[in-house]
Tab-separated table of C-alpha atoms in Angstrom:
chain	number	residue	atom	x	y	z
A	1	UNK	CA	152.169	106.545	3.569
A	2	UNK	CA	148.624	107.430	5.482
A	3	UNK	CA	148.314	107.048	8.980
A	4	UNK	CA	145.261	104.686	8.177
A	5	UNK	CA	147.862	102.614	6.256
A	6	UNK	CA	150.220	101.809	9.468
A	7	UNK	CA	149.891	98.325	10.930
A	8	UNK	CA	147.661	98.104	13.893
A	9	UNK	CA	148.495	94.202	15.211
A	10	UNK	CA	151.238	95.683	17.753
A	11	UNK	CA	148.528	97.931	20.186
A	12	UNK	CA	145.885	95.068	19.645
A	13	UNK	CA	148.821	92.716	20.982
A	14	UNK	CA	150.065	94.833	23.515
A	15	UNK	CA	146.005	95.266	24.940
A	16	UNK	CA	145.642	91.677	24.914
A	17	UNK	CA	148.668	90.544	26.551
A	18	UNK	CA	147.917	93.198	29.623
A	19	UNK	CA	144.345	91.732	29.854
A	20	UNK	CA	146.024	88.340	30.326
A	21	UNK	CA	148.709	90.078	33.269
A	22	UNK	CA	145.671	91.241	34.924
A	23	UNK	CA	143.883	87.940	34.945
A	24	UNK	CA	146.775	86.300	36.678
A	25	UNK	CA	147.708	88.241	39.112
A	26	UNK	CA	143.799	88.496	40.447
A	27	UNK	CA	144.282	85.280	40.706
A	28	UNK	CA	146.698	85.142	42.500
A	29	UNK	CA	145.958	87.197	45.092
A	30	UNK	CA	142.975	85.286	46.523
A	31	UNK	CA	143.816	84.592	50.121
A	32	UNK	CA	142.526	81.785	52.796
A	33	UNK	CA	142.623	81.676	56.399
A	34	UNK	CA	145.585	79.843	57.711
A	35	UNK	CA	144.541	80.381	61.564
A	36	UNK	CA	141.335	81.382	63.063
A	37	UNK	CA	140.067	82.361	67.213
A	38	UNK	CA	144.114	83.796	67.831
A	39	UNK	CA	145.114	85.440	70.722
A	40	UNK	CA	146.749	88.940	69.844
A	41	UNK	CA	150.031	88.149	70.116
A	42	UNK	CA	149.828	84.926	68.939
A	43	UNK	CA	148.578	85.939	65.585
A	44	UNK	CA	151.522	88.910	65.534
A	45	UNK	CA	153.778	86.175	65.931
A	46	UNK	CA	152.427	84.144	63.735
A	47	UNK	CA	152.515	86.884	61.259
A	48	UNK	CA	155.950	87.920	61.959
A	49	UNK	CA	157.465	84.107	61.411
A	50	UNK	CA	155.413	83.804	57.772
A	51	UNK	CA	156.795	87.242	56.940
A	52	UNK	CA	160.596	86.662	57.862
A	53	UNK	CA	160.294	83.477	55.725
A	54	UNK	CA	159.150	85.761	52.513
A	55	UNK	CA	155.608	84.617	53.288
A	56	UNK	CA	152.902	87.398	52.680
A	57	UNK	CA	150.533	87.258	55.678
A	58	UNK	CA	148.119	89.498	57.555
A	59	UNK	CA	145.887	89.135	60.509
A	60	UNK	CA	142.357	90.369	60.721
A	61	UNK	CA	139.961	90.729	63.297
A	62	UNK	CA	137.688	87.371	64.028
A	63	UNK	CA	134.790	87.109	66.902
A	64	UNK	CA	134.566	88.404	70.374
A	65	UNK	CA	138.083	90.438	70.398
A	66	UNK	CA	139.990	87.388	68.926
A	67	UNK	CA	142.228	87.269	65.373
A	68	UNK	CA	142.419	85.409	62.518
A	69	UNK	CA	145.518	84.910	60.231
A	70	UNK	CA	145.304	84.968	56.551
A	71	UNK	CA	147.940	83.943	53.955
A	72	UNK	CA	147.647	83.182	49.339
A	73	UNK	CA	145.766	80.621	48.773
A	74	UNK	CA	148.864	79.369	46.995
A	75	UNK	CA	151.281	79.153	49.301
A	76	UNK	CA	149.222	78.101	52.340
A	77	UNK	CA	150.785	74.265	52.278
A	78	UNK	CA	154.078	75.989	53.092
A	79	UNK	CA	152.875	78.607	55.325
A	80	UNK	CA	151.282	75.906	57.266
A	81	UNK	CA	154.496	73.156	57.663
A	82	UNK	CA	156.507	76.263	58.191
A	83	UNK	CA	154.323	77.036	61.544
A	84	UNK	CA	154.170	73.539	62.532
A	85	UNK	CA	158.189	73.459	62.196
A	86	UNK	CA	157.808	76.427	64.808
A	87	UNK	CA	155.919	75.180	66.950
A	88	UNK	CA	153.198	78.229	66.147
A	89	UNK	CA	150.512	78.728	67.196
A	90	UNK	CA	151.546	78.399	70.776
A	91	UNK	CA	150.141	75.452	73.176
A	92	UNK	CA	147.296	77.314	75.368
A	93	UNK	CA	147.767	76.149	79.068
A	94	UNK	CA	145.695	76.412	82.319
A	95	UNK	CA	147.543	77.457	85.198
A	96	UNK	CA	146.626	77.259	89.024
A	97	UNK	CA	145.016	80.516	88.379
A	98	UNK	CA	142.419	79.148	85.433
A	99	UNK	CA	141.720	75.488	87.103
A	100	UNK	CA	140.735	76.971	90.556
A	101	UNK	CA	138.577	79.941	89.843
A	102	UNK	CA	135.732	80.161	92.243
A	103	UNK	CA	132.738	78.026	91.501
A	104	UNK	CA	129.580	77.029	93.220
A	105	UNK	CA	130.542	73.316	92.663
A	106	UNK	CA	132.352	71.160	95.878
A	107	UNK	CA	134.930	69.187	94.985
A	108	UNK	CA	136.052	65.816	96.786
A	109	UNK	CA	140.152	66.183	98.062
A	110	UNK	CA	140.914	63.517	95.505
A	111	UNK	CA	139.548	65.661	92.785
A	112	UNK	CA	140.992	68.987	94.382
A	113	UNK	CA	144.598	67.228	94.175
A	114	UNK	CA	144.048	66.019	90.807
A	115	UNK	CA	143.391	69.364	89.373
A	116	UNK	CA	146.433	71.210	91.274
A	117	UNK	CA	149.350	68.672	90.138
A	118	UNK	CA	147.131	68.915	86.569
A	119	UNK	CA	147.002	73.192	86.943
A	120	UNK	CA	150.949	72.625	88.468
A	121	UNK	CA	152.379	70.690	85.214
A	122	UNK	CA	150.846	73.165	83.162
A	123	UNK	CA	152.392	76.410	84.715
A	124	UNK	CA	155.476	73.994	84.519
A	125	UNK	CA	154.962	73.097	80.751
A	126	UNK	CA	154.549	76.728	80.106
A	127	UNK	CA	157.576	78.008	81.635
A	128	UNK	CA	159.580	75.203	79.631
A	129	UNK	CA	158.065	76.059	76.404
A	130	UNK	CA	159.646	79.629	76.817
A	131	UNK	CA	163.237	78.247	76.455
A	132	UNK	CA	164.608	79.017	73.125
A	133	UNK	CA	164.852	76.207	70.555
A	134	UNK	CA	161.660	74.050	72.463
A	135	UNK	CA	158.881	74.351	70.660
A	136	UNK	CA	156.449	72.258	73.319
A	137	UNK	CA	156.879	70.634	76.612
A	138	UNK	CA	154.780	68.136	78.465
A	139	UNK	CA	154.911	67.596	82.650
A	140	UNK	CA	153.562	64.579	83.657
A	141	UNK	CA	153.694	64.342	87.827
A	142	UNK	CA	153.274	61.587	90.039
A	143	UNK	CA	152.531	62.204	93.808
A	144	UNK	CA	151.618	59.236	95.631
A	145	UNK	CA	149.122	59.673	98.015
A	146	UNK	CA	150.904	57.360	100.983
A	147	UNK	CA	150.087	56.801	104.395
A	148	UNK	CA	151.389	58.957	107.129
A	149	UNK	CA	152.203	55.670	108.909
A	150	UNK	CA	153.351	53.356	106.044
A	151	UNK	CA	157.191	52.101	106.358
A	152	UNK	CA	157.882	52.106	102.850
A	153	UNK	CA	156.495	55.582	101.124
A	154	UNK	CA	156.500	55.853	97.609
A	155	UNK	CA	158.377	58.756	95.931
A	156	UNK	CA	156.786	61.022	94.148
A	157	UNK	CA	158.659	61.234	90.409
A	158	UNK	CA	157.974	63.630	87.247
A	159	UNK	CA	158.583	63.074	83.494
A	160	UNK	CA	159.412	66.013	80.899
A	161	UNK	CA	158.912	65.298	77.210
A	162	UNK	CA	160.273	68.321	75.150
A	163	UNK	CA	159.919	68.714	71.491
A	164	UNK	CA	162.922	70.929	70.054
A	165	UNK	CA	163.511	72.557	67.328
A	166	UNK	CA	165.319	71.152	64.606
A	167	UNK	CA	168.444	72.606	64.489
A	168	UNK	CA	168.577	74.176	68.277
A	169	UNK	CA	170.363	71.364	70.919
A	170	UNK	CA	168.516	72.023	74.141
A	171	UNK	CA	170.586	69.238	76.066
A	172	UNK	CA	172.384	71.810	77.932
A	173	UNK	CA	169.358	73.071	79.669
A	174	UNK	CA	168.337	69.644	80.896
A	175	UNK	CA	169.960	70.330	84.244
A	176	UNK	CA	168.073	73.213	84.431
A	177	UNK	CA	164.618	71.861	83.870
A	178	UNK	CA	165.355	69.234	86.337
A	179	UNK	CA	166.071	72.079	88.969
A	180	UNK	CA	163.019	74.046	87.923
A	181	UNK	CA	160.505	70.912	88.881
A	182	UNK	CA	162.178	70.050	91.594
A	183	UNK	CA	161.825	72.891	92.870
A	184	UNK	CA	158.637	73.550	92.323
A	185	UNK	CA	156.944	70.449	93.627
A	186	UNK	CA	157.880	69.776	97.027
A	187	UNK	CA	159.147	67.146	97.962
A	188	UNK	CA	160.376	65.669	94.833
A	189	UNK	CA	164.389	64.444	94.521
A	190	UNK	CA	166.608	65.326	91.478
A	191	UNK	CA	167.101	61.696	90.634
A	192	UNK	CA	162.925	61.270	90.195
A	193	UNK	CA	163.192	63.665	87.058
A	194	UNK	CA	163.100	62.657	83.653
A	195	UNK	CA	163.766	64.593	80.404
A	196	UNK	CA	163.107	63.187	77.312
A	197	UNK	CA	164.083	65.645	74.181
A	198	UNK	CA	162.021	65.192	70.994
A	199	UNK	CA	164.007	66.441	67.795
A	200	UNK	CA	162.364	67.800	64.878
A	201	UNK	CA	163.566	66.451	61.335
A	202	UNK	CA	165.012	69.312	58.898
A	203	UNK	CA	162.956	70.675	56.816
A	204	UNK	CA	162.229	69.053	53.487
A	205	UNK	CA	164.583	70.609	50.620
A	206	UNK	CA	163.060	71.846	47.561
């Protein structure tokens, strides 16, 4: 038999298949951002979670020294309830430091004292959020502003809302927290401290 004679459907197959492969998988590789304007080492940690969880992601640089996170287009539903169950990105807060940088403007006292218990529950809220298993924490403060001479003074009280991570039981550090904002806030008794814990459901099963 010739060589011309040999059947030539198997490399024409073969050709055709590999044009299809490579049609795919360009397809599949097109990516989206997931998260945009990140702070350094939020996007690394962003990154990190979506990687441990067999998630392909990458950050990139974005405008004026800030980072964006990028993730398949196909698989950014999951990437995103997967950060949300995390808690990720982080909260950004304003501290005493942020809230009273110098400015030409005068405030009144009222407005002075509403900014420093507002700057003061978010250093608190902060500081919470750093406990592992809480994913977000709100301080909400009350300080009366009594009279000097008044017979009956109102007490000054605070109220923690913590959201926690699904399968992490933060009730042990209640006592804690309690201990942190009372100490922190002068004035303020044990027994005016609230914590309220927020559990996340499990994740869906698939």
């Amino acid at each position: 038999m010739r060589p011309s004679d040999l059947p030539t459907s198997r490399p024409r197959r073969g050709v055709a298949i590999l044009a299809v492969l490579a049609l795919l998988t360009a397809g599949c590789d097109k990516e989206t951002r997931l998260n945009t304007n990140l702070e350094e080492t939020q996007a690394n940690l962003i990154v990190a979670a979506l990687l441990d969880a067999g998630i392909s992601a990458h950050k990139s640089p974005g405008d004026e020294g800030a980072w964006n996170v990028e993730v398949a287009e196909s698989r950014f539903a999951e990437a995103a309830n997967l950060l949300d169950r995390k808690g990720l990105p982080r909260r950004a807060y304003n501290g005493v430091g942020e809230v009273f940088k110098k400015s030409g403007m005068v405030s009144s006292p009222s407005e002075e004292r509403i900014r420093f218990m507002d700057a003061l529950a978010q250093d608190l809220a902060r500081t919470i959020s750093g406990i592992d298993g809480v994913l977000d924490a709100r301080v909400h403060i009350v300080l009366p502003e009594n009279d000097p001479f008044a017979r009956n003074a109102l007490p000054s009280s605070a109220a923690v809302a913590l959201r926690a991570r699904w399968d992490a039981d933060v009730t042990d550090y209640i006592p804690a927290i309690k201990s942190l904002v009372k100490n922190a806030i002068e004035g303020l008794a044990f027994e005016k401290i609230t914590v309220t814990v927020f559990q996340d459901p499990p994740p869906a099963r698939k």
